[in-house]
Amino acid sequence: MNLAEGVQIVSLGILGVLMLVSALGVVLLSNIVYSAFLLALVFASISGLYVLLNAGFVAAAQILVYVGAVNILILFGIMLVNKREDFQPLSNAWIGKAATAAVCTGLFTLLSSMVLATPWQLSSAIPAGEAAIEIIGQHFFSDFLLPFELASVLLLIALVGAIILARREYVPDDEPENEQKVLTLRERPRELVAAGNDPQDK
């Protein structure tokens, strides 16, 4: 798809802002359902960036796999696990926050170094065109076979987990306070009488 340069720049800016705002909403919102929906918007924005790069197959795979499979599994998992608990502050919560900050800082440093070290000049190679799908398939089943299979196993585990959560029987934690127990008298065990004997004759 060939677009004018101005349309590409404007589309890139809109998709970039939409992706960043949605990603911040995923992290900052307290409602996990809204975060899951915003995550789908992040995936859709990334798909739009692939469209701008003339990678239509990758954009369609992004929508089908991430929005249509992974994000739907996340939503099903969130909605099936409907257990509300009161917030209880942890005594050593700063340890988790410090570990999260360290991991995020390391990932940001790694991605920044990769962006700075990557040559971004235009490639002189001939575009694959219609043969792009065939080339991607060859790479999937040759160079990137192990990551491809690991991703499929991960999706299978998520699917099995969603099924187990859906089939879980509901067991109430505590009995309702307003429920009154019904008291019943014990029944007297019945005496067995022979068929030929009449109890009134005795």
Tab-separated table of N, CA and C in Angstrom, residues 32 36-37 39-40 43 63-81 151-166:
chain	number	residue	atom	x	y	z
A	32	ILE	N	-8.683	-3.841	36.114
A	32	ILE	CA	-7.930	-4.744	35.246
A	32	ILE	C	-8.668	-5.048	33.946
A	36	ALA	N	-7.129	-4.591	30.169
A	36	ALA	CA	-7.127	-5.617	29.125
A	36	ALA	C	-7.654	-5.063	27.808
A	37	PHE	N	-8.711	-4.243	27.856
A	37	PHE	CA	-9.230	-3.638	26.629
A	37	PHE	C	-8.221	-2.663	26.024
A	39	LEU	N	-5.047	-2.942	26.299
A	39	LEU	CA	-3.992	-3.774	25.724
A	39	LEU	C	-4.351	-4.189	24.297
A	40	ALA	N	-5.623	-4.488	24.062
A	40	ALA	CA	-6.069	-4.783	22.688
A	40	ALA	C	-5.864	-3.573	21.775
A	43	PHE	N	-2.200	-3.460	20.787
A	43	PHE	CA	-1.920	-4.416	19.719
A	43	PHE	C	-2.440	-3.923	18.366
A	63	ILE	N	-3.269	-8.886	14.457
A	63	ILE	CA	-4.672	-8.797	14.861
A	63	ILE	C	-5.216	-10.173	15.240
A	64	LEU	N	-4.925	-11.192	14.401
A	64	LEU	CA	-5.496	-12.522	14.634
A	64	LEU	C	-4.932	-13.175	15.887
A	65	VAL	N	-3.607	-13.096	16.062
A	65	VAL	CA	-2.960	-13.818	17.159
A	65	VAL	C	-3.087	-13.054	18.470
A	66	TYR	N	-2.685	-11.790	18.476
A	66	TYR	CA	-2.618	-11.059	19.731
A	66	TYR	C	-3.983	-10.522	20.167
A	67	VAL	N	-4.687	-9.848	19.250
A	67	VAL	CA	-5.997	-9.303	19.625
A	67	VAL	C	-7.049	-10.400	19.684
A	68	GLY	N	-7.043	-11.297	18.689
A	68	GLY	CA	-8.086	-12.307	18.616
A	68	GLY	C	-7.862	-13.526	19.472
A	69	ALA	N	-6.645	-13.766	19.931
A	69	ALA	CA	-6.378	-14.976	20.723
A	69	ALA	C	-5.851	-14.632	22.107
A	70	VAL	N	-4.688	-13.989	22.162
A	70	VAL	CA	-4.049	-13.734	23.455
A	70	VAL	C	-4.897	-12.795	24.316
A	71	ASN	N	-5.351	-11.685	23.737
A	71	ASN	CA	-6.108	-10.728	24.536
A	71	ASN	C	-7.472	-11.284	24.950
A	72	ILE	N	-8.096	-12.089	24.085
A	72	ILE	CA	-9.368	-12.699	24.451
A	72	ILE	C	-9.171	-13.702	25.594
A	73	LEU	N	-8.063	-14.457	25.564
A	73	LEU	CA	-7.771	-15.362	26.674
A	73	LEU	C	-7.569	-14.595	27.977
A	74	ILE	N	-6.904	-13.452	27.889
A	74	ILE	CA	-6.702	-12.639	29.089
A	74	ILE	C	-8.045	-12.151	29.629
A	75	LEU	N	-8.930	-11.696	28.743
A	75	LEU	CA	-10.242	-11.223	29.181
A	75	LEU	C	-11.068	-12.350	29.801
A	76	PHE	N	-11.040	-13.536	29.175
A	76	PHE	CA	-11.775	-14.663	29.733
A	76	PHE	C	-11.219	-15.037	31.110
A	77	GLY	N	-9.890	-15.038	31.237
A	77	GLY	CA	-9.297	-15.352	32.528
A	77	GLY	C	-9.677	-14.352	33.603
A	78	ILE	N	-9.723	-13.065	33.244
A	78	ILE	CA	-10.087	-12.032	34.208
A	78	ILE	C	-11.543	-12.173	34.626
A	79	MET	N	-12.424	-12.409	33.639
A	79	MET	CA	-13.857	-12.443	33.943
A	79	MET	C	-14.274	-13.737	34.625
A	80	LEU	N	-13.541	-14.831	34.383
A	80	LEU	CA	-13.896	-16.085	35.037
A	80	LEU	C	-13.428	-16.118	36.491
A	81	VAL	N	-12.290	-15.504	36.749
A	81	VAL	CA	-11.795	-15.436	38.135
A	81	VAL	C	-12.432	-14.212	38.784
A	151	ALA	N	6.132	-20.467	21.535
A	151	ALA	CA	4.965	-19.588	21.578
A	151	ALA	C	3.674	-20.388	21.464
A	152	SER	N	3.656	-21.416	20.623
A	152	SER	CA	2.459	-22.243	20.500
A	152	SER	C	2.188	-23.020	21.784
A	153	VAL	N	3.240	-23.518	22.446
A	153	VAL	CA	3.060	-24.215	23.723
A	153	VAL	C	2.535	-23.255	24.787
A	154	LEU	N	3.026	-22.012	24.779
A	154	LEU	CA	2.551	-21.020	25.741
A	154	LEU	C	1.070	-20.727	25.538
A	155	LEU	N	0.638	-20.595	24.291
A	155	LEU	CA	-0.783	-20.379	24.014
A	155	LEU	C	-1.620	-21.579	24.437
A	156	LEU	N	-1.085	-22.797	24.241
A	156	LEU	CA	-1.803	-23.993	24.658
A	156	LEU	C	-1.971	-24.029	26.177
A	157	ILE	N	-0.928	-23.647	26.912
A	157	ILE	CA	-1.017	-23.613	28.380
A	157	ILE	C	-2.065	-22.604	28.818
A	158	ALA	N	-2.087	-21.437	28.176
A	158	ALA	CA	-3.090	-20.429	28.530
A	158	ALA	C	-4.501	-20.926	28.236
A	159	LEU	N	-4.676	-21.651	27.123
A	159	LEU	CA	-5.993	-22.186	26.790
A	159	LEU	C	-6.441	-23.236	27.802
A	160	VAL	N	-5.539	-24.129	28.190
A	160	VAL	CA	-5.877	-25.148	29.190
A	160	VAL	C	-6.216	-24.491	30.531
A	161	GLY	N	-5.470	-23.465	30.906
A	161	GLY	CA	-5.774	-22.755	32.148
A	161	GLY	C	-7.148	-22.100	32.117
A	162	ALA	N	-7.514	-21.503	30.976
A	162	ALA	CA	-8.844	-20.900	30.861
A	162	ALA	C	-9.942	-21.947	30.972
A	163	ILE	N	-9.718	-23.131	30.388
A	163	ILE	CA	-10.721	-24.205	30.473
A	163	ILE	C	-10.860	-24.694	31.913
A	164	ILE	N	-9.738	-24.844	32.616
A	164	ILE	CA	-9.794	-25.301	34.014
A	164	ILE	C	-10.532	-24.285	34.883
A	165	LEU	N	-10.280	-23.003	34.644
A	165	LEU	CA	-10.977	-21.981	35.420
A	165	LEU	C	-12.466	-21.965	35.109
A	166	ALA	N	-12.825	-22.225	33.853
A	166	ALA	CA	-14.237	-22.221	33.476
A	166	ALA	C	-14.984	-23.402	34.065
